mmCIF file of N, CA and C in Angstrom:
data_model
loop_
_atom_site.group_PDB
_atom_site.id
_atom_site.type_symbol
_atom_site.label_atom_id
_atom_site.label_comp_id
_atom_site.label_asym_id
_atom_site.label_seq_id
_atom_site.Cartn_x
_atom_site.Cartn_y
_atom_site.Cartn_z
ATOM 1 N N MET A 635 -1.531 -10.928 8.485
ATOM 2 C CA MET A 635 -0.785 -11.226 9.690
ATOM 3 C C MET A 635 0.426 -10.293 9.793
ATOM 4 N N ALA A 636 0.677 -9.872 10.984
ATOM 5 C CA ALA A 636 1.834 -9.030 11.261
ATOM 6 C C ALA A 636 3.077 -9.915 11.362
ATOM 7 N N PRO A 637 4.263 -9.308 11.359
ATOM 8 C CA PRO A 637 5.496 -10.093 11.412
ATOM 9 C C PRO A 637 5.556 -11.077 12.575
ATOM 10 N N GLY A 638 4.982 -10.734 13.725
ATOM 11 C CA GLY A 638 5.005 -11.628 14.877
ATOM 12 C C GLY A 638 3.947 -12.712 14.829
ATOM 13 N N GLY A 639 3.142 -12.720 13.765
ATOM 14 C CA GLY A 639 2.111 -13.727 13.607
ATOM 15 C C GLY A 639 0.756 -13.327 14.160
ATOM 16 N N GLU A 640 0.678 -12.148 14.793
ATOM 17 C CA GLU A 640 -0.608 -11.733 15.329
ATOM 18 C C GLU A 640 -1.515 -11.217 14.206
ATOM 19 N N ARG A 641 -2.802 -11.329 14.444
ATOM 20 C CA ARG A 641 -3.808 -10.903 13.478
ATOM 21 C C ARG A 641 -3.844 -9.378 13.417
ATOM 22 N N VAL A 642 -3.998 -8.828 12.217
ATOM 23 C CA VAL A 642 -4.034 -7.385 12.013
ATOM 24 C C VAL A 642 -5.383 -7.012 11.410
ATOM 25 N N THR A 643 -5.954 -5.931 11.908
ATOM 26 C CA THR A 643 -7.201 -5.421 11.355
ATOM 27 C C THR A 643 -6.880 -4.259 10.427
ATOM 28 N N LEU A 644 -7.389 -4.318 9.199
ATOM 29 C CA LEU A 644 -7.181 -3.253 8.227
ATOM 30 C C LEU A 644 -8.455 -2.438 8.070
ATOM 31 N N THR A 645 -8.278 -1.141 7.827
ATOM 32 C CA THR A 645 -9.421 -0.293 7.497
ATOM 33 C C THR A 645 -9.857 -0.629 6.071
ATOM 34 N N PRO A 646 -11.047 -0.211 5.668
ATOM 35 C CA PRO A 646 -11.468 -0.465 4.284
ATOM 36 C C PRO A 646 -10.495 0.107 3.245
ATOM 37 N N ARG A 647 -9.935 1.278 3.484
ATOM 38 C CA ARG A 647 -8.975 1.866 2.536
ATOM 39 C C ARG A 647 -7.679 1.062 2.512
ATOM 40 N N GLU A 648 -7.183 0.679 3.672
ATOM 41 C CA GLU A 648 -5.972 -0.139 3.730
ATOM 42 C C GLU A 648 -6.188 -1.455 2.991
ATOM 43 N N PHE A 649 -7.336 -2.064 3.213
ATOM 44 C CA PHE A 649 -7.653 -3.316 2.536
ATOM 45 C C PHE A 649 -7.689 -3.116 1.023
ATOM 46 N N ALA A 650 -8.297 -2.029 0.568
ATOM 47 C CA ALA A 650 -8.398 -1.765 -0.872
ATOM 48 C C ALA A 650 -7.023 -1.549 -1.499
ATOM 49 N N VAL A 651 -6.132 -0.854 -0.800
ATOM 50 C CA VAL A 651 -4.773 -0.654 -1.318
ATOM 51 C C VAL A 651 -4.053 -1.997 -1.399
ATOM 52 N N MET A 652 -4.127 -2.801 -0.345
ATOM 53 C CA MET A 652 -3.478 -4.118 -0.369
ATOM 54 C C MET A 652 -4.072 -5.001 -1.459
ATOM 55 N N GLU A 653 -5.378 -4.954 -1.628
ATOM 56 C CA GLU A 653 -6.038 -5.745 -2.669
ATOM 57 C C GLU A 653 -5.500 -5.377 -4.052
ATOM 58 N N ALA A 654 -5.329 -4.074 -4.305
ATOM 59 C CA ALA A 654 -4.804 -3.619 -5.597
ATOM 60 C C ALA A 654 -3.361 -4.080 -5.798
ATOM 61 N N LEU A 655 -2.549 -3.996 -4.755
ATOM 62 C CA LEU A 655 -1.150 -4.413 -4.869
ATOM 63 C C LEU A 655 -1.034 -5.922 -5.061
ATOM 64 N N ILE A 656 -1.844 -6.674 -4.348
ATOM 65 C CA ILE A 656 -1.823 -8.133 -4.499
ATOM 66 C C ILE A 656 -2.281 -8.531 -5.894
ATOM 67 N N ALA A 657 -3.327 -7.874 -6.389
ATOM 68 C CA ALA A 657 -3.847 -8.179 -7.729
ATOM 69 C C ALA A 657 -2.805 -7.910 -8.807
ATOM 70 N N ALA A 658 -1.910 -6.954 -8.556
ATOM 71 C CA ALA A 658 -0.871 -6.620 -9.535
ATOM 72 C C ALA A 658 0.235 -7.671 -9.565
ATOM 73 N N GLY A 659 0.282 -8.544 -8.596
ATOM 74 C CA GLY A 659 1.251 -9.641 -8.612
ATOM 75 C C GLY A 659 2.703 -9.213 -8.638
ATOM 76 N N GLY A 660 3.052 -8.172 -7.887
ATOM 77 C CA GLY A 660 4.438 -7.714 -7.846
ATOM 78 C C GLY A 660 4.781 -6.661 -8.886
ATOM 79 N N ARG A 661 3.863 -6.416 -9.820
ATOM 80 C CA ARG A 661 4.093 -5.355 -10.807
ATOM 81 C C ARG A 661 3.812 -3.994 -10.169
ATOM 82 N N LEU A 662 4.401 -2.970 -10.716
ATOM 83 C CA LEU A 662 4.218 -1.607 -10.236
ATOM 84 C C LEU A 662 2.777 -1.161 -10.433
ATOM 85 N N VAL A 663 2.216 -0.516 -9.405
ATOM 86 C CA VAL A 663 0.906 0.124 -9.500
ATOM 87 C C VAL A 663 1.152 1.610 -9.266
ATOM 88 N N THR A 664 0.798 2.440 -10.228
ATOM 89 C CA THR A 664 1.091 3.868 -10.115
ATOM 90 C C THR A 664 0.242 4.517 -9.027
ATOM 91 N N HIS A 665 0.746 5.663 -8.549
ATOM 92 C CA HIS A 665 -0.020 6.438 -7.570
ATOM 93 C C HIS A 665 -1.404 6.742 -8.124
ATOM 94 N N ALA A 666 -1.465 7.197 -9.369
ATOM 95 C CA ALA A 666 -2.753 7.562 -9.980
ATOM 96 C C ALA A 666 -3.704 6.374 -10.027
ATOM 97 N N ASP A 667 -3.203 5.207 -10.374
ATOM 98 C CA ASP A 667 -4.061 4.016 -10.428
ATOM 99 C C ASP A 667 -4.597 3.651 -9.044
ATOM 100 N N LEU A 668 -3.743 3.691 -8.042
ATOM 101 C CA LEU A 668 -4.201 3.386 -6.684
ATOM 102 C C LEU A 668 -5.219 4.411 -6.198
ATOM 103 N N LEU A 669 -4.944 5.679 -6.433
ATOM 104 C CA LEU A 669 -5.878 6.723 -6.008
ATOM 105 C C LEU A 669 -7.219 6.583 -6.716
ATOM 106 N N ARG A 670 -7.183 6.318 -7.997
ATOM 107 C CA ARG A 670 -8.424 6.155 -8.770
ATOM 108 C C ARG A 670 -9.220 4.962 -8.254
ATOM 109 N N ARG A 671 -8.532 3.874 -8.006
ATOM 110 C CA ARG A 671 -9.212 2.646 -7.580
ATOM 111 C C ARG A 671 -9.769 2.743 -6.155
ATOM 112 N N VAL A 672 -9.017 3.365 -5.257
ATOM 113 C CA VAL A 672 -9.402 3.383 -3.844
ATOM 114 C C VAL A 672 -10.257 4.598 -3.474
ATOM 115 N N TRP A 673 -9.925 5.784 -4.004
ATOM 116 C CA TRP A 673 -10.646 7.001 -3.640
ATOM 117 C C TRP A 673 -11.552 7.526 -4.745
ATOM 118 N N GLY A 674 -11.362 7.059 -5.955
ATOM 119 C CA GLY A 674 -12.184 7.514 -7.069
ATOM 120 C C GLY A 674 -11.458 8.522 -7.938
ATOM 121 N N PRO A 675 -11.973 8.760 -9.151
ATOM 122 C CA PRO A 675 -11.281 9.608 -10.125
ATOM 123 C C PRO A 675 -11.107 11.062 -9.695
ATOM 124 N N ALA A 676 -11.915 11.544 -8.790
ATOM 125 C CA ALA A 676 -11.789 12.936 -8.349
ATOM 126 C C ALA A 676 -10.549 13.158 -7.485
ATOM 127 N N HIS A 677 -9.900 12.085 -7.045
ATOM 128 C CA HIS A 677 -8.764 12.205 -6.122
ATOM 129 C C HIS A 677 -7.439 11.736 -6.712
ATOM 130 N N VAL A 678 -7.340 11.666 -8.013
ATOM 131 C CA VAL A 678 -6.121 11.150 -8.654
ATOM 132 C C VAL A 678 -4.881 11.959 -8.277
ATOM 133 N N GLY A 679 -5.019 13.235 -8.007
ATOM 134 C CA GLY A 679 -3.866 14.063 -7.658
ATOM 135 C C GLY A 679 -3.596 14.173 -6.169
ATOM 136 N N ASP A 680 -4.384 13.510 -5.346
ATOM 137 C CA ASP A 680 -4.277 13.644 -3.894
ATOM 138 C C ASP A 680 -3.377 12.567 -3.293
ATOM 139 N N SER A 681 -2.104 12.616 -3.622
ATOM 140 C CA SER A 681 -1.190 11.550 -3.202
ATOM 141 C C SER A 681 -0.953 11.513 -1.696
ATOM 142 N N ASP A 682 -1.269 12.597 -0.983
ATOM 143 C CA ASP A 682 -1.110 12.570 0.476
ATOM 144 C C ASP A 682 -1.998 11.501 1.106
ATOM 145 N N TYR A 683 -3.206 11.306 0.563
ATOM 146 C CA TYR A 683 -4.096 10.254 1.070
ATOM 147 C C TYR A 683 -3.397 8.900 0.994
ATOM 148 N N LEU A 684 -2.788 8.648 -0.130
ATOM 149 C CA LEU A 684 -2.133 7.364 -0.364
ATOM 150 C C LEU A 684 -0.942 7.172 0.567
ATOM 151 N N ARG A 685 -0.141 8.205 0.736
ATOM 152 C CA ARG A 685 1.024 8.112 1.625
ATOM 153 C C ARG A 685 0.614 7.769 3.060
ATOM 154 N N VAL A 686 -0.478 8.374 3.527
ATOM 155 C CA VAL A 686 -0.954 8.110 4.887
ATOM 156 C C VAL A 686 -1.354 6.639 5.036
ATOM 157 N N VAL A 687 -2.080 6.113 4.063
ATOM 158 C CA VAL A 687 -2.539 4.723 4.138
ATOM 159 C C VAL A 687 -1.364 3.754 4.019
ATOM 160 N N VAL A 688 -0.429 4.021 3.124
ATOM 161 C CA VAL A 688 0.737 3.140 2.981
ATOM 162 C C VAL A 688 1.565 3.157 4.266
ATOM 163 N N ARG A 689 1.715 4.308 4.873
ATOM 164 C CA ARG A 689 2.452 4.391 6.145
ATOM 165 C C ARG A 689 1.762 3.538 7.215
ATOM 166 N N ALA A 690 0.437 3.638 7.299
ATOM 167 C CA ALA A 690 -0.318 2.845 8.277
ATOM 168 C C ALA A 690 -0.153 1.347 8.007
ATOM 169 N N LEU A 691 -0.192 0.964 6.739
ATOM 170 C CA LEU A 691 0.003 -0.445 6.383
ATOM 171 C C LEU A 691 1.393 -0.927 6.775
ATOM 172 N N ARG A 692 2.386 -0.106 6.517
ATOM 173 C CA ARG A 692 3.756 -0.495 6.874
ATOM 174 C C ARG A 692 3.907 -0.655 8.380
ATOM 175 N N LEU A 693 3.281 0.235 9.152
ATOM 176 C CA LEU A 693 3.353 0.122 10.608
ATOM 177 C C LEU A 693 2.707 -1.172 11.093
ATOM 178 N N LYS A 694 1.661 -1.606 10.414
ATOM 179 C CA LYS A 694 0.952 -2.820 10.810
ATOM 180 C C LYS A 694 1.609 -4.097 10.296
ATOM 181 N N LEU A 695 2.224 -4.046 9.106
ATOM 182 C CA LEU A 695 2.635 -5.273 8.426
ATOM 183 C C LEU A 695 4.136 -5.503 8.299
ATOM 184 N N GLU A 696 4.921 -4.458 8.352
ATOM 185 C CA GLU A 696 6.364 -4.592 8.137
ATOM 186 C C GLU A 696 7.092 -4.892 9.445
ATOM 187 N N ALA A 697 8.102 -5.729 9.393
ATOM 188 C CA ALA A 697 8.950 -5.987 10.560
ATOM 189 C C ALA A 697 9.681 -4.712 10.963
ATOM 190 N N ASP A 698 10.146 -3.941 9.980
ATOM 191 C CA ASP A 698 10.816 -2.660 10.209
ATOM 192 C C ASP A 698 10.212 -1.647 9.243
ATOM 193 N N PRO A 699 9.207 -0.879 9.679
ATOM 194 C CA PRO A 699 8.534 0.062 8.779
ATOM 195 C C PRO A 699 9.459 1.112 8.157
ATOM 196 N N SER A 700 10.603 1.385 8.800
ATOM 197 C CA SER A 700 11.525 2.375 8.237
ATOM 198 C C SER A 700 12.378 1.797 7.106
ATOM 199 N N ALA A 701 12.380 0.477 6.971
ATOM 200 C CA ALA A 701 13.093 -0.202 5.880
ATOM 201 C C ALA A 701 12.151 -1.263 5.297
ATOM 202 N N PRO A 702 11.088 -0.811 4.615
ATOM 203 C CA PRO A 702 10.051 -1.743 4.166
ATOM 204 C C PRO A 702 10.532 -2.729 3.110
ATOM 205 N N THR A 703 10.048 -3.960 3.239
ATOM 206 C CA THR A 703 10.344 -4.982 2.238
ATOM 207 C C THR A 703 9.073 -5.510 1.586
ATOM 208 N N LEU A 704 7.933 -5.341 2.259
ATOM 209 C CA LEU A 704 6.667 -5.834 1.723
ATOM 210 C C LEU A 704 6.056 -4.843 0.739
ATOM 211 N N ILE A 705 5.879 -3.603 1.165
ATOM 212 C CA ILE A 705 5.312 -2.570 0.291
ATOM 213 C C ILE A 705 6.468 -1.693 -0.166
ATOM 214 N N ARG A 706 6.875 -1.888 -1.408
ATOM 215 C CA ARG A 706 8.048 -1.205 -1.967
ATOM 216 C C ARG A 706 7.625 0.050 -2.710
ATOM 217 N N ASN A 707 8.385 1.096 -2.552
ATOM 218 C CA ASN A 707 8.111 2.374 -3.193
ATOM 219 C C ASN A 707 8.995 2.558 -4.418
ATOM 220 N N GLU A 708 8.400 3.002 -5.496
ATOM 221 C CA GLU A 708 9.150 3.464 -6.662
ATOM 222 C C GLU A 708 8.952 4.977 -6.656
ATOM 223 N N PRO A 709 9.930 5.738 -6.148
ATOM 224 C CA PRO A 709 9.753 7.169 -5.917
ATOM 225 C C PRO A 709 9.176 7.917 -7.122
ATOM 226 N N GLY A 710 8.116 8.668 -6.826
ATOM 227 C CA GLY A 710 7.476 9.483 -7.847
ATOM 228 C C GLY A 710 6.603 8.712 -8.820
ATOM 229 N N ILE A 711 6.532 7.375 -8.673
ATOM 230 C CA ILE A 711 5.783 6.565 -9.640
ATOM 231 C C ILE A 711 4.662 5.780 -8.975
ATOM 232 N N GLY A 712 4.998 4.954 -7.974
ATOM 233 C CA GLY A 712 3.968 4.130 -7.353
ATOM 234 C C GLY A 712 4.537 3.127 -6.380
ATOM 235 N N TYR A 713 3.795 2.042 -6.188
ATOM 236 C CA TYR A 713 4.164 1.006 -5.232
ATOM 237 C C TYR A 713 4.040 -0.365 -5.874
ATOM 238 N N ARG A 714 4.752 -1.314 -5.292
ATOM 239 C CA ARG A 714 4.653 -2.719 -5.681
ATOM 240 C C ARG A 714 4.875 -3.563 -4.430
ATOM 241 N N LEU A 715 4.403 -4.788 -4.478
ATOM 242 C CA LEU A 715 4.674 -5.709 -3.381
ATOM 243 C C LEU A 715 6.041 -6.334 -3.578
ATOM 244 N N GLY A 716 6.798 -6.414 -2.502
ATOM 245 C CA GLY A 716 8.087 -7.082 -2.543
ATOM 246 C C GLY A 716 7.909 -8.560 -2.265
ATOM 247 N N GLU A 717 9.006 -9.265 -2.175
ATOM 248 C CA GLU A 717 8.987 -10.698 -1.860
ATOM 249 C C GLU A 717 8.528 -10.898 -0.425
ATOM 250 N N VAL A 718 7.700 -11.876 -0.220
ATOM 251 C CA VAL A 718 7.195 -12.163 1.131
ATOM 252 C C VAL A 718 8.002 -13.279 1.740
#
Protein backbone atom coordinates (compact mmCIF):
# COMPACT_ATOMS: atom_id res chain seq x y z
CA MET A 1 0.00 0.00 0.00
CA ALA A 2 1.14 3.50 -0.80
CA PRO A 3 1.16 6.24 1.85
CA GLY A 4 -2.35 7.37 0.84
CA GLY A 5 -3.68 3.85 1.27
CA GLU A 6 -4.06 3.12 -2.42
CA ARG A 7 -3.01 -0.25 -3.81
CA VAL A 8 0.40 -0.37 -5.51
CA THR A 9 1.47 -2.77 -8.23
CA LEU A 10 5.09 -3.94 -8.07
CA THR A 11 7.14 -5.40 -10.90
CA PRO A 12 8.66 -8.85 -10.29
CA ARG A 13 12.07 -7.24 -9.57
CA GLU A 14 10.57 -4.68 -7.18
CA PHE A 15 8.72 -7.46 -5.41
CA ALA A 16 11.90 -9.55 -5.12
CA VAL A 17 13.85 -6.63 -3.62
CA MET A 18 11.07 -5.93 -1.10
CA GLU A 19 10.84 -9.64 -0.27
CA ALA A 20 14.58 -9.74 0.49
CA LEU A 21 14.41 -6.62 2.67
CA ILE A 22 11.37 -7.87 4.57
CA ALA A 23 13.00 -11.27 5.11
CA ALA A 24 16.01 -9.50 6.64
CA GLY A 25 13.76 -8.05 9.35
CA GLY A 26 15.38 -4.61 9.45
CA ARG A 27 18.94 -5.93 9.20
CA LEU A 28 21.24 -4.59 6.50
CA VAL A 29 21.19 -6.40 3.15
CA THR A 30 24.30 -5.67 1.09
CA HIS A 31 24.16 -4.52 -2.52
CA ALA A 32 25.90 -7.75 -3.55
CA ASP A 33 23.38 -9.92 -1.70
CA LEU A 34 20.41 -8.13 -3.26
CA LEU A 35 21.93 -8.27 -6.74
CA ARG A 36 22.75 -11.96 -6.37
CA ARG A 37 19.29 -12.80 -5.09
CA VAL A 38 17.28 -10.72 -7.57
CA TRP A 39 19.41 -10.71 -10.76
CA GLY A 40 21.69 -13.69 -10.21
CA PRO A 41 25.41 -14.13 -9.55
CA ALA A 42 26.47 -12.74 -12.93
CA HIS A 43 25.20 -9.28 -11.90
CA VAL A 44 26.76 -8.83 -8.46
CA GLY A 45 28.70 -5.76 -9.64
CA ASP A 46 25.81 -4.12 -11.50
CA SER A 47 24.60 -1.80 -8.76
CA ASP A 48 22.90 0.54 -11.25
CA TYR A 49 20.15 -2.09 -11.67
CA LEU A 50 19.53 -2.02 -7.95
CA ARG A 51 19.49 1.78 -7.70
CA VAL A 52 16.85 1.99 -10.45
CA VAL A 53 14.57 -0.52 -8.71
CA VAL A 54 15.00 1.07 -5.26
CA ARG A 55 14.19 4.48 -6.74
CA ALA A 56 11.02 3.06 -8.33
CA LEU A 57 10.02 1.47 -5.02
CA ARG A 58 10.56 4.72 -3.16
CA LEU A 59 8.42 6.60 -5.68
CA LYS A 60 5.63 4.07 -5.17
CA LEU A 61 5.87 3.50 -1.40
CA GLU A 62 7.44 6.49 0.35
CA ALA A 63 5.46 9.54 1.48
CA ASP A 64 8.49 11.66 0.49
CA PRO A 65 10.83 9.72 -1.85
CA SER A 66 13.54 12.38 -1.45
CA ALA A 67 13.65 11.70 2.32
CA PRO A 68 12.97 7.95 2.52
CA THR A 69 12.03 6.32 5.80
CA LEU A 70 10.89 2.90 4.59
CA ILE A 71 13.83 1.83 2.41
CA ARG A 72 16.95 3.11 4.16
CA ASN A 73 20.31 3.37 2.45
CA GLU A 74 23.64 2.56 4.06
CA PRO A 75 25.91 4.36 1.57
CA GLY A 76 28.29 2.06 -0.24
CA ILE A 77 27.01 -1.00 1.66
CA GLY A 78 23.33 -1.79 1.11
CA TYR A 79 19.76 -1.24 2.21
CA ARG A 80 17.53 -2.01 5.17
CA LEU A 81 13.89 -1.47 5.99
CA GLY A 82 13.18 1.38 8.36
CA GLU A 83 10.38 1.58 10.91
CA VAL A 84 6.93 1.43 9.37
